Amino acid sequence: MYALEGLRLIDFGQYLAGPFGPMILGDLGMEVIKVEPVTGDGMRMAATPFLGCQRGKRDLALNLKDPTGHDIALQLVATADVVHHNMTKGTATRLGLDYDACRAVTADLVYCNTYAYGLHGPLSEFGGLDPLYQASAGLEHEAGAVPHGHDPLYYRYGMCDTSNAMLSVVGVLAALYHRRRTGEGQELWTSLMDGGAVFASDVLVREDGTPTMRPKLDAAQRGFDPGYRLYETNDGWIQVAAIRDEHWRRLCAAAGLDESTTRGAAEPLLEAAFLTKTAVMWSHTLDDVGVPNEVAQDVKGGETVLFDADAERLGLVAEYEHATLGRLRQFGSTIDFSDTPGHIAGPPPRVGEDTRAILEELGYSGAEMDDLRQAGVVTWPDESYPWGW
């Protein structure tokens, strides 16, 4: 038994900000059916980012703009507890899949839209992409550590996409709890701007209008101070987090420094000391004396958490066979339960991988399915050439 077993979510989202949340809900046991165009999700061309937010889903490839395709979509919604997507404002209405249309076939539906800026106001009509909200939330200036003269920097990681998606997970779970208490569904929304706000939430403005100051990175952007930064070794890099006085004394001792050495004077001495051994050797040394540290893993070298034996034992790694890509490894269960373990249902689906099975569940015959495919309303992989990974 899984925590969310017995609940069904229909995922009409594309790219990352929409589909990532449903994948997390699927990892907790909810059945997730991805509905994507017959030509495929727009992010399939990006390869690994697509794979990172689609695992464990069943897949129906469907032309929502076709009247028959729209009817199939509503038949599917009628079986669901949750509808989730990241369409821009007005798009779901034009497709006939807005909250009112979906609620008409499922009265107690939980309906979630992850917008760009939000539901109301002059910016609500716009779509957007992750870096726009890094910028508008002030995160790019923060990354540049402006006091040291650096220009703003863009984080490659799609932080606003994923934080927005995780907010949608929280919202869906809260709405489902409300439904359990009252029997009532509801519409909810999050946004990429909300996601950016999460990462800017450590900034406060005092009554006089002056902001509190975040800790600032050093000029090299390797850390906050000599005890809390990255150091280069003679083979790789290591992150040190000597946040307590005893950590600092032990760090100095391990590096052969007098414990009375001031932090300002210690930094160049520590830099020189770390260059005398490898990152792994330093990590063992610091572990032995109780200084928090981690080797900075290089993904290009294959030294990632996905190939770490401890991570595997903790269930943080999932491995499965994909029909066209072969063996895949991804992060595994990220929430642990005593009685309802996480549920990694399988690899990301191919375009329309489950179309036939889902249509059969809705009552369509084999001949009807073939006619729909011929008309371009649905599709599924041709097993003789399993395109559309």
GROMACS .gro file of C-alpha atoms in nm:
model
  389
    1MET     CA    1   0.000   0.000   0.000
    2TYR     CA    2   0.137   0.341  -0.100
    3ALA     CA    3   0.055   0.673   0.062
    4LEU     CA    4  -0.151   0.806  -0.232
    5GLU     CA    5  -0.262   0.474  -0.379
    6GLY     CA    6  -0.613   0.479  -0.526
    7LEU     CA    7  -0.595   0.840  -0.648
    8ARG     CA    8  -0.565   0.930  -1.017
    9LEU     CA    9  -0.412   1.245  -1.166
   10ILE     CA   10  -0.441   1.356  -1.530
   11ASP     CA   11  -0.131   1.552  -1.631
   12PHE     CA   12  -0.192   1.785  -1.927
   13GLY     CA   13   0.135   1.970  -1.862
   14GLN     CA   14   0.443   2.002  -2.079
   15TYR     CA   15   0.808   2.098  -2.024
   16LEU     CA   16   0.909   2.100  -1.653
   17ALA     CA   17   0.707   2.334  -1.432
   18GLY     CA   18   0.390   2.134  -1.495
   19PRO     CA   19   0.502   1.769  -1.516
   20PHE     CA   20   0.750   1.764  -1.227
   21GLY     CA   21   0.482   1.796  -0.958
   22PRO     CA   22   0.271   1.506  -1.091
   23MET     CA   23   0.584   1.289  -1.105
   24ILE     CA   24   0.647   1.351  -0.734
   25LEU     CA   25   0.283   1.266  -0.657
   26GLY     CA   26   0.328   0.951  -0.864
   27ASP     CA   27   0.634   0.859  -0.658
   28LEU     CA   28   0.403   0.871  -0.355
   29GLY     CA   29   0.164   0.620  -0.512
   30MET     CA   30  -0.082   0.830  -0.712
   31GLU     CA   31  -0.161   0.696  -1.060
   32VAL     CA   32  -0.051   0.961  -1.311
   33ILE     CA   33  -0.167   0.961  -1.673
   34LYS     CA   34   0.027   1.196  -1.896
   35VAL     CA   35  -0.176   1.334  -2.188
   36GLU     CA   36   0.050   1.481  -2.454
   37PRO     CA   37   0.015   1.581  -2.821
   38VAL     CA   38   0.050   1.308  -3.081
   39THR     CA   39   0.372   1.487  -3.183
   40GLY     CA   40   0.504   1.459  -2.827
   41ASP     CA   41   0.569   1.689  -2.533
   42GLY     CA   42   0.758   2.000  -2.644
   43MET     CA   43   1.045   1.918  -2.409
   44ARG     CA   44   1.117   1.569  -2.542
   45MET     CA   45   1.375   1.728  -2.772
   46ALA     CA   46   1.570   1.837  -2.462
   47ALA     CA   47   1.631   1.470  -2.365
   48THR     CA   48   1.751   1.445  -2.004
   49PRO     CA   49   1.540   1.732  -1.860
   50PHE     CA   50   1.233   1.557  -2.003
   51LEU     CA   51   1.335   1.225  -1.851
   52GLY     CA   52   1.385   1.395  -1.516
   53CYS     CA   53   1.017   1.487  -1.472
   54GLN     CA   54   0.819   1.208  -1.641
   55ARG     CA   55   0.905   0.876  -1.485
   56GLY     CA   56   0.636   0.637  -1.367
   57LYS     CA   57   0.355   0.791  -1.575
   58ARG     CA   58   0.121   0.614  -1.813
   59ASP     CA   59   0.105   0.797  -2.146
   60LEU     CA   60  -0.186   0.882  -2.377
   61ALA     CA   61  -0.095   1.065  -2.699
   62LEU     CA   62  -0.403   1.268  -2.793
   63ASN     CA   63  -0.499   1.557  -3.021
   64LEU     CA   64  -0.694   1.779  -2.779
   65LYS     CA   65  -0.797   2.017  -3.057
   66ASP     CA   66  -0.992   1.743  -3.235
   67PRO     CA   67  -1.354   1.714  -3.108
   68THR     CA   68  -1.315   1.340  -3.059
   69GLY     CA   69  -0.985   1.392  -2.882
   70HIS     CA   70  -1.147   1.648  -2.655
   71ASP     CA   71  -1.426   1.405  -2.576
   72ILE     CA   72  -1.172   1.135  -2.486
   73ALA     CA   73  -0.992   1.382  -2.259
   74LEU     CA   74  -1.313   1.459  -2.069
   75GLN     CA   75  -1.394   1.089  -2.041
   76LEU     CA   76  -1.055   1.048  -1.877
   77VAL     CA   77  -1.106   1.349  -1.649
   78ALA     CA   78  -1.433   1.189  -1.534
   79THR     CA   79  -1.225   0.907  -1.381
   80ALA     CA   80  -0.979   1.138  -1.204
   81ASP     CA   81  -0.927   1.297  -0.866
   82VAL     CA   82  -0.681   1.561  -0.985
   83VAL     CA   83  -0.617   1.753  -1.309
   84HIS     CA   84  -0.279   1.926  -1.330
   85HIS     CA   85  -0.117   2.139  -1.602
   86ASN     CA   86   0.090   2.451  -1.674
   87MET     CA   87  -0.101   2.604  -1.965
   88THR     CA   88  -0.094   2.982  -2.001
   89LYS     CA   89  -0.403   3.172  -1.896
   90GLY     CA   90  -0.692   3.111  -2.136
   91THR     CA   91  -0.540   2.810  -2.312
   92ALA     CA   92  -0.732   2.550  -2.111
   93THR     CA   93  -1.053   2.745  -2.170
   94ARG     CA   94  -0.996   2.748  -2.546
   95LEU     CA   95  -0.933   2.373  -2.533
   96GLY     CA   96  -1.248   2.317  -2.330
   97LEU     CA   97  -1.044   2.180  -2.038
   98ASP     CA   98  -1.067   2.464  -1.787
   99TYR     CA   99  -1.185   2.409  -1.431
  100ASP     CA  100  -1.553   2.460  -1.510
  101ALA     CA  101  -1.544   2.215  -1.802
  102CYS     CA  102  -1.361   1.952  -1.599
  103ARG     CA  103  -1.573   2.006  -1.288
  104ALA     CA  104  -1.882   1.943  -1.499
  105VAL     CA  105  -1.774   1.580  -1.537
  106THR     CA  106  -1.613   1.541  -1.191
  107ALA     CA  107  -1.785   1.758  -0.932
  108ASP     CA  108  -1.528   1.708  -0.653
  109LEU     CA  109  -1.222   1.754  -0.875
  110VAL     CA  110  -0.899   1.910  -0.751
  111TYR     CA  111  -0.770   2.123  -1.039
  112CYS     CA  112  -0.419   2.273  -1.038
  113ASN     CA  113  -0.261   2.514  -1.286
  114THR     CA  114   0.104   2.620  -1.247
  115TYR     CA  115   0.117   2.959  -1.415
  116ALA     CA  116   0.403   3.191  -1.497
  117TYR     CA  117   0.310   3.505  -1.300
  118GLY     CA  118  -0.026   3.399  -1.157
  119LEU     CA  119  -0.399   3.407  -1.218
  120HIS     CA  120  -0.470   3.779  -1.173
  121GLY     CA  121  -0.320   4.111  -1.279
  122PRO     CA  122  -0.166   4.257  -1.596
  123LEU     CA  123   0.110   3.994  -1.616
  124SER     CA  124  -0.125   3.698  -1.579
  125GLU     CA  125  -0.174   3.665  -1.956
  126PHE     CA  126   0.194   3.599  -2.015
  127GLY     CA  127   0.377   3.270  -2.022
  128GLY     CA  128   0.739   3.245  -1.923
  129LEU     CA  129   1.049   3.042  -1.855
  130ASP     CA  130   1.254   2.981  -1.543
  131PRO     CA  131   1.528   3.247  -1.584
  132LEU     CA  132   1.269   3.524  -1.608
  133TYR     CA  133   1.163   3.458  -1.250
  134GLN     CA  134   1.516   3.415  -1.127
  135ALA     CA  135   1.560   3.767  -1.258
  136SER     CA  136   1.236   3.916  -1.125
  137ALA     CA  137   1.285   3.760  -0.779
  138GLY     CA  138   1.633   3.913  -0.750
  139LEU     CA  139   1.811   3.579  -0.756
  140GLU     CA  140   2.043   3.660  -1.048
  141HIS     CA  141   2.177   3.972  -0.878
  142GLU     CA  142   2.223   3.766  -0.565
  143ALA     CA  143   2.415   3.501  -0.761
  144GLY     CA  144   2.648   3.769  -0.894
  145ALA     CA  145   2.745   3.881  -0.545
  146VAL     CA  146   2.724   4.244  -0.656
  147PRO     CA  147   2.931   4.385  -0.364
  148HIS     CA  148   3.237   4.223  -0.522
  149GLY     CA  149   3.175   4.384  -0.857
  150HIS     CA  150   3.038   4.081  -1.040
  151ASP     CA  151   2.756   4.117  -1.289
  152PRO     CA  152   2.431   3.923  -1.228
  153LEU     CA  153   2.455   3.551  -1.303
  154TYR     CA  154   2.199   3.302  -1.434
  155TYR     CA  155   2.162   2.973  -1.249
  156ARG     CA  156   2.150   2.691  -1.503
  157TYR     CA  157   1.940   2.485  -1.264
  158GLY     CA  158   1.566   2.543  -1.320
  159MET     CA  159   1.504   2.642  -0.958
  160CYS     CA  160   1.182   2.835  -1.019
  161ASP     CA  161   1.039   2.551  -1.228
  162THR     CA  162   1.100   2.291  -0.961
  163SER     CA  163   1.006   2.506  -0.660
  164ASN     CA  164   0.684   2.603  -0.837
  165ALA     CA  165   0.615   2.235  -0.904
  166MET     CA  166   0.679   2.141  -0.541
  167LEU     CA  167   0.442   2.417  -0.428
  168SER     CA  168   0.181   2.257  -0.653
  169VAL     CA  169   0.238   1.922  -0.479
  170VAL     CA  170   0.172   2.087  -0.142
  171GLY     CA  171  -0.136   2.261  -0.284
  172VAL     CA  172  -0.281   1.942  -0.433
  173LEU     CA  173  -0.230   1.750  -0.110
  174ALA     CA  174  -0.394   2.030   0.092
  175ALA     CA  175  -0.689   2.041  -0.150
  176LEU     CA  176  -0.731   1.663  -0.129
  177TYR     CA  177  -0.737   1.685   0.250
  178HIS     CA  178  -0.998   1.961   0.227
  179ARG     CA  179  -1.202   1.737  -0.005
  180ARG     CA  180  -1.180   1.449   0.239
  181ARG     CA  181  -1.319   1.671   0.517
  182THR     CA  182  -1.590   1.848   0.315
  183GLY     CA  183  -1.651   1.645  -0.002
  184GLU     CA  184  -1.569   1.956  -0.208
  185GLY     CA  185  -1.307   1.990  -0.478
  186GLN     CA  186  -1.154   2.321  -0.579
  187GLU     CA  187  -0.925   2.502  -0.819
  188LEU     CA  188  -0.578   2.605  -0.707
  189TRP     CA  189  -0.276   2.759  -0.870
  190THR     CA  190   0.092   2.826  -0.816
  191SER     CA  191   0.338   3.013  -1.036
  192LEU     CA  192   0.699   3.039  -1.139
  193MET     CA  193   0.704   3.376  -0.967
  194ASP     CA  194   0.589   3.202  -0.647
  195GLY     CA  195   0.878   2.960  -0.694
  196GLY     CA  196   1.124   3.249  -0.724
  197ALA     CA  197   0.976   3.406  -0.412
  198VAL     CA  198   1.054   3.087  -0.216
  199PHE     CA  199   1.425   3.129  -0.285
  200ALA     CA  200   1.413   3.500  -0.207
  201SER     CA  201   1.225   3.448   0.119
  202ASP     CA  202   1.533   3.508   0.335
  203VAL     CA  203   1.521   3.879   0.248
  204LEU     CA  204   1.336   4.102   0.494
  205VAL     CA  205   1.271   4.475   0.477
  206ARG     CA  206   1.280   4.668   0.804
  207GLU     CA  207   1.025   4.932   0.900
  208ASP     CA  208   1.260   5.206   0.780
  209GLY     CA  209   1.274   5.044   0.435
  210THR     CA  210   1.626   4.904   0.459
  211PRO     CA  211   1.673   4.534   0.376
  212THR     CA  212   1.843   4.278   0.594
  213MET     CA  213   2.164   4.157   0.438
  214ARG     CA  214   2.213   3.802   0.322
  215PRO     CA  215   2.556   3.647   0.371
  216LYS     CA  216   2.755   3.732   0.059
  217LEU     CA  217   2.985   3.506  -0.138
  218ASP     CA  218   3.351   3.597  -0.152
  219ALA     CA  219   3.498   3.755  -0.464
  220ALA     CA  220   3.588   3.413  -0.608
  221GLN     CA  221   3.232   3.292  -0.534
  222ARG     CA  222   3.356   2.988  -0.344
  223GLY     CA  223   3.194   3.055  -0.008
  224PHE     CA  224   3.113   3.294   0.276
  225ASP     CA  225   3.435   3.275   0.478
  226PRO     CA  226   3.744   3.050   0.517
  227GLY     CA  227   3.553   2.792   0.719
  228TYR     CA  228   3.251   2.777   0.488
  229ARG     CA  229   3.364   2.744   0.128
  230LEU     CA  230   3.500   2.529  -0.152
  231TYR     CA  231   3.870   2.449  -0.162
  232GLU     CA  232   4.070   2.316  -0.456
  233THR     CA  233   4.278   2.006  -0.383
  234ASN     CA  234   4.540   1.837  -0.597
  235ASP     CA  235   4.261   1.623  -0.744
  236GLY     CA  236   3.920   1.788  -0.738
  237TRP     CA  237   3.739   2.016  -0.497
  238ILE     CA  238   3.599   1.982  -0.145
  239GLN     CA  239   3.329   2.179   0.036
  240VAL     CA  240   3.396   2.260   0.401
  241ALA     CA  241   3.129   2.377   0.646
  242ALA     CA  242   3.311   2.452   0.971
  243ILE     CA  243   3.026   2.645   1.126
  244ARG     CA  244   3.109   2.595   1.495
  245ASP     CA  245   3.413   2.713   1.685
  246GLU     CA  246   3.519   2.354   1.750
  247HIS     CA  247   3.490   2.279   1.378
  248TRP     CA  248   3.716   2.573   1.301
  249ARG     CA  249   3.979   2.464   1.555
  250ARG     CA  250   3.977   2.109   1.419
  251LEU     CA  251   4.001   2.233   1.059
  252CYS     CA  252   4.305   2.444   1.145
  253ALA     CA  253   4.467   2.155   1.331
  254ALA     CA  254   4.406   1.912   1.042
  255ALA     CA  255   4.567   2.161   0.803
  256GLY     CA  256   4.867   2.213   1.035
  257LEU     CA  257   4.769   2.566   1.139
  258ASP     CA  258   4.784   2.711   1.487
  259GLU     CA  259   4.430   2.727   1.626
  260SER     CA  260   4.485   3.092   1.718
  261THR     CA  261   4.525   3.182   1.348
  262THR     CA  262   4.266   3.441   1.253
  263ARG     CA  263   4.022   3.358   0.977
  264GLY     CA  264   4.157   3.630   0.752
  265ALA     CA  265   4.514   3.507   0.786
  266ALA     CA  266   4.408   3.142   0.764
  267GLU     CA  267   4.246   3.150   0.422
  268PRO     CA  268   4.563   3.153   0.202
  269LEU     CA  269   4.725   2.900   0.437
  270LEU     CA  270   4.424   2.667   0.407
  271GLU     CA  271   4.425   2.706   0.029
  272ALA     CA  272   4.789   2.597   0.019
  273ALA     CA  273   4.729   2.308   0.259
  274PHE     CA  274   4.435   2.167   0.062
  275LEU     CA  275   4.648   2.153  -0.251
  276THR     CA  276   4.875   1.892  -0.086
  277LYS     CA  277   4.624   1.601  -0.096
  278THR     CA  278   4.330   1.477  -0.298
  279ALA     CA  279   3.971   1.573  -0.220
  280VAL     CA  280   3.893   1.217  -0.109
  281MET     CA  281   4.194   1.206   0.123
  282TRP     CA  282   4.098   1.540   0.275
  283SER     CA  283   3.741   1.422   0.320
  284HIS     CA  284   3.858   1.118   0.520
  285THR     CA  285   4.089   1.339   0.727
  286LEU     CA  286   3.814   1.587   0.809
  287ASP     CA  287   3.562   1.310   0.878
  288ASP     CA  288   3.803   1.164   1.133
  289VAL     CA  289   3.820   1.493   1.327
  290GLY     CA  290   3.452   1.582   1.293
  291VAL     CA  291   3.459   1.869   1.041
  292PRO     CA  292   3.155   1.870   0.809
  293ASN     CA  293   3.264   1.830   0.447
  294GLU     CA  294   3.176   1.674   0.113
  295VAL     CA  295   3.373   1.610  -0.205
  296ALA     CA  296   3.235   1.823  -0.489
  297GLN     CA  297   3.128   1.560  -0.740
  298ASP     CA  298   3.198   1.608  -1.110
  299VAL     CA  299   2.900   1.482  -1.313
  300LYS     CA  300   3.112   1.460  -1.627
  301GLY     CA  301   3.341   1.213  -1.453
  302GLY     CA  302   3.053   0.986  -1.359
  303GLU     CA  303   3.114   1.052  -0.989
  304THR     CA  304   2.755   1.131  -0.899
  305VAL     CA  305   2.518   1.045  -0.619
  306LEU     CA  306   2.349   0.806  -0.862
  307PHE     CA  307   2.652   0.576  -0.839
  308ASP     CA  308   2.710   0.610  -0.466
  309ALA     CA  309   2.664   0.290  -0.268
  310ASP     CA  310   2.529   0.472   0.038
  311ALA     CA  311   2.274   0.656  -0.178
  312GLU     CA  312   2.164   0.324  -0.325
  313ARG     CA  313   2.115   0.173   0.020
  314LEU     CA  314   1.909   0.476   0.121
  315GLY     CA  315   1.679   0.428  -0.179
  316LEU     CA  316   1.791   0.754  -0.341
  317VAL     CA  317   1.867   0.576  -0.668
  318ALA     CA  318   1.617   0.422  -0.910
  319GLU     CA  319   1.724   0.206  -1.204
  320TYR     CA  320   1.509   0.060  -1.481
  321GLU     CA  321   1.507  -0.040  -1.846
  322HIS     CA  322   1.370   0.201  -2.107
  323ALA     CA  323   1.237   0.054  -2.432
  324THR     CA  324   1.459   0.269  -2.653
  325LEU     CA  325   1.723   0.426  -2.425
  326GLY     CA  326   1.828   0.114  -2.239
  327ARG     CA  327   1.914   0.121  -1.870
  328LEU     CA  328   1.837   0.449  -1.692
  329ARG     CA  329   1.938   0.571  -1.347
  330GLN     CA  330   1.757   0.858  -1.178
  331PHE     CA  331   1.706   0.984  -0.826
  332GLY     CA  332   1.476   0.753  -0.633
  333SER     CA  333   1.250   0.798  -0.331
  334THR     CA  334   1.301   1.134  -0.162
  335ILE     CA  335   1.046   1.090   0.117
  336ASP     CA  336   1.054   0.787   0.346
  337PHE     CA  337   0.752   0.641   0.529
  338SER     CA  338   0.738   0.377   0.799
  339ASP     CA  339   0.435   0.197   0.651
  340THR     CA  340   0.368   0.334   0.300
  341PRO     CA  341   0.695   0.337   0.105
  342GLY     CA  342   0.755   0.544  -0.204
  343HIS     CA  343   0.651   0.399  -0.538
  344ILE     CA  344   0.889   0.430  -0.834
  345ALA     CA  345   0.654   0.302  -1.102
  346GLY     CA  346   0.901   0.279  -1.389
  347PRO     CA  347   1.084   0.477  -1.659
  348PRO     CA  348   0.953   0.782  -1.847
  349PRO     CA  349   0.702   0.670  -2.111
  350ARG     CA  350   0.736   0.685  -2.485
  351VAL     CA  351   0.488   0.897  -2.681
  352GLY     CA  352   0.152   0.722  -2.649
  353GLU     CA  353   0.299   0.418  -2.478
  354ASP     CA  354  -0.027   0.342  -2.294
  355THR     CA  355  -0.274   0.486  -2.545
  356ARG     CA  356  -0.429   0.153  -2.637
  357ALA     CA  357  -0.460   0.033  -2.278
  358ILE     CA  358  -0.617   0.361  -2.162
  359LEU     CA  359  -0.864   0.370  -2.451
  360GLU     CA  360  -0.958   0.011  -2.380
  361GLU     CA  361  -1.031   0.107  -2.019
  362LEU     CA  362  -1.260   0.382  -2.153
  363GLY     CA  363  -1.450   0.125  -2.358
  364TYR     CA  364  -1.302   0.167  -2.707
  365SER     CA  365  -1.268  -0.140  -2.930
  366GLY     CA  366  -0.955  -0.230  -3.122
  367ALA     CA  367  -1.115  -0.123  -3.450
  368GLU     CA  368  -1.219   0.212  -3.301
  369MET     CA  369  -0.867   0.269  -3.176
  370ASP     CA  370  -0.721   0.196  -3.519
  371ASP     CA  371  -0.966   0.443  -3.677
  372LEU     CA  372  -0.870   0.710  -3.424
  373ARG     CA  373  -0.503   0.655  -3.497
  374GLN     CA  374  -0.563   0.670  -3.869
  375ALA     CA  375  -0.745   1.001  -3.821
  376GLY     CA  376  -0.455   1.145  -3.620
  377VAL     CA  377  -0.659   1.174  -3.300
  378VAL     CA  378  -0.431   0.937  -3.107
  379THR     CA  379  -0.108   0.752  -3.160
  380TRP     CA  380   0.113   0.488  -3.001
  381PRO     CA  381   0.460   0.348  -3.072
  382ASP     CA  382   0.502   0.111  -3.362
  383GLU     CA  383   0.681  -0.179  -3.196
  384SER     CA  384   0.872  -0.251  -3.515
  385TYR     CA  385   1.017   0.101  -3.484
  386PRO     CA  386   0.955   0.226  -3.128
  387TRP     CA  387   0.997   0.596  -3.200
  388GLY     CA  388   0.923   0.877  -2.960
  389TRP     CA  389   1.129   0.795  -2.654
   0.00000   0.00000   0.00000
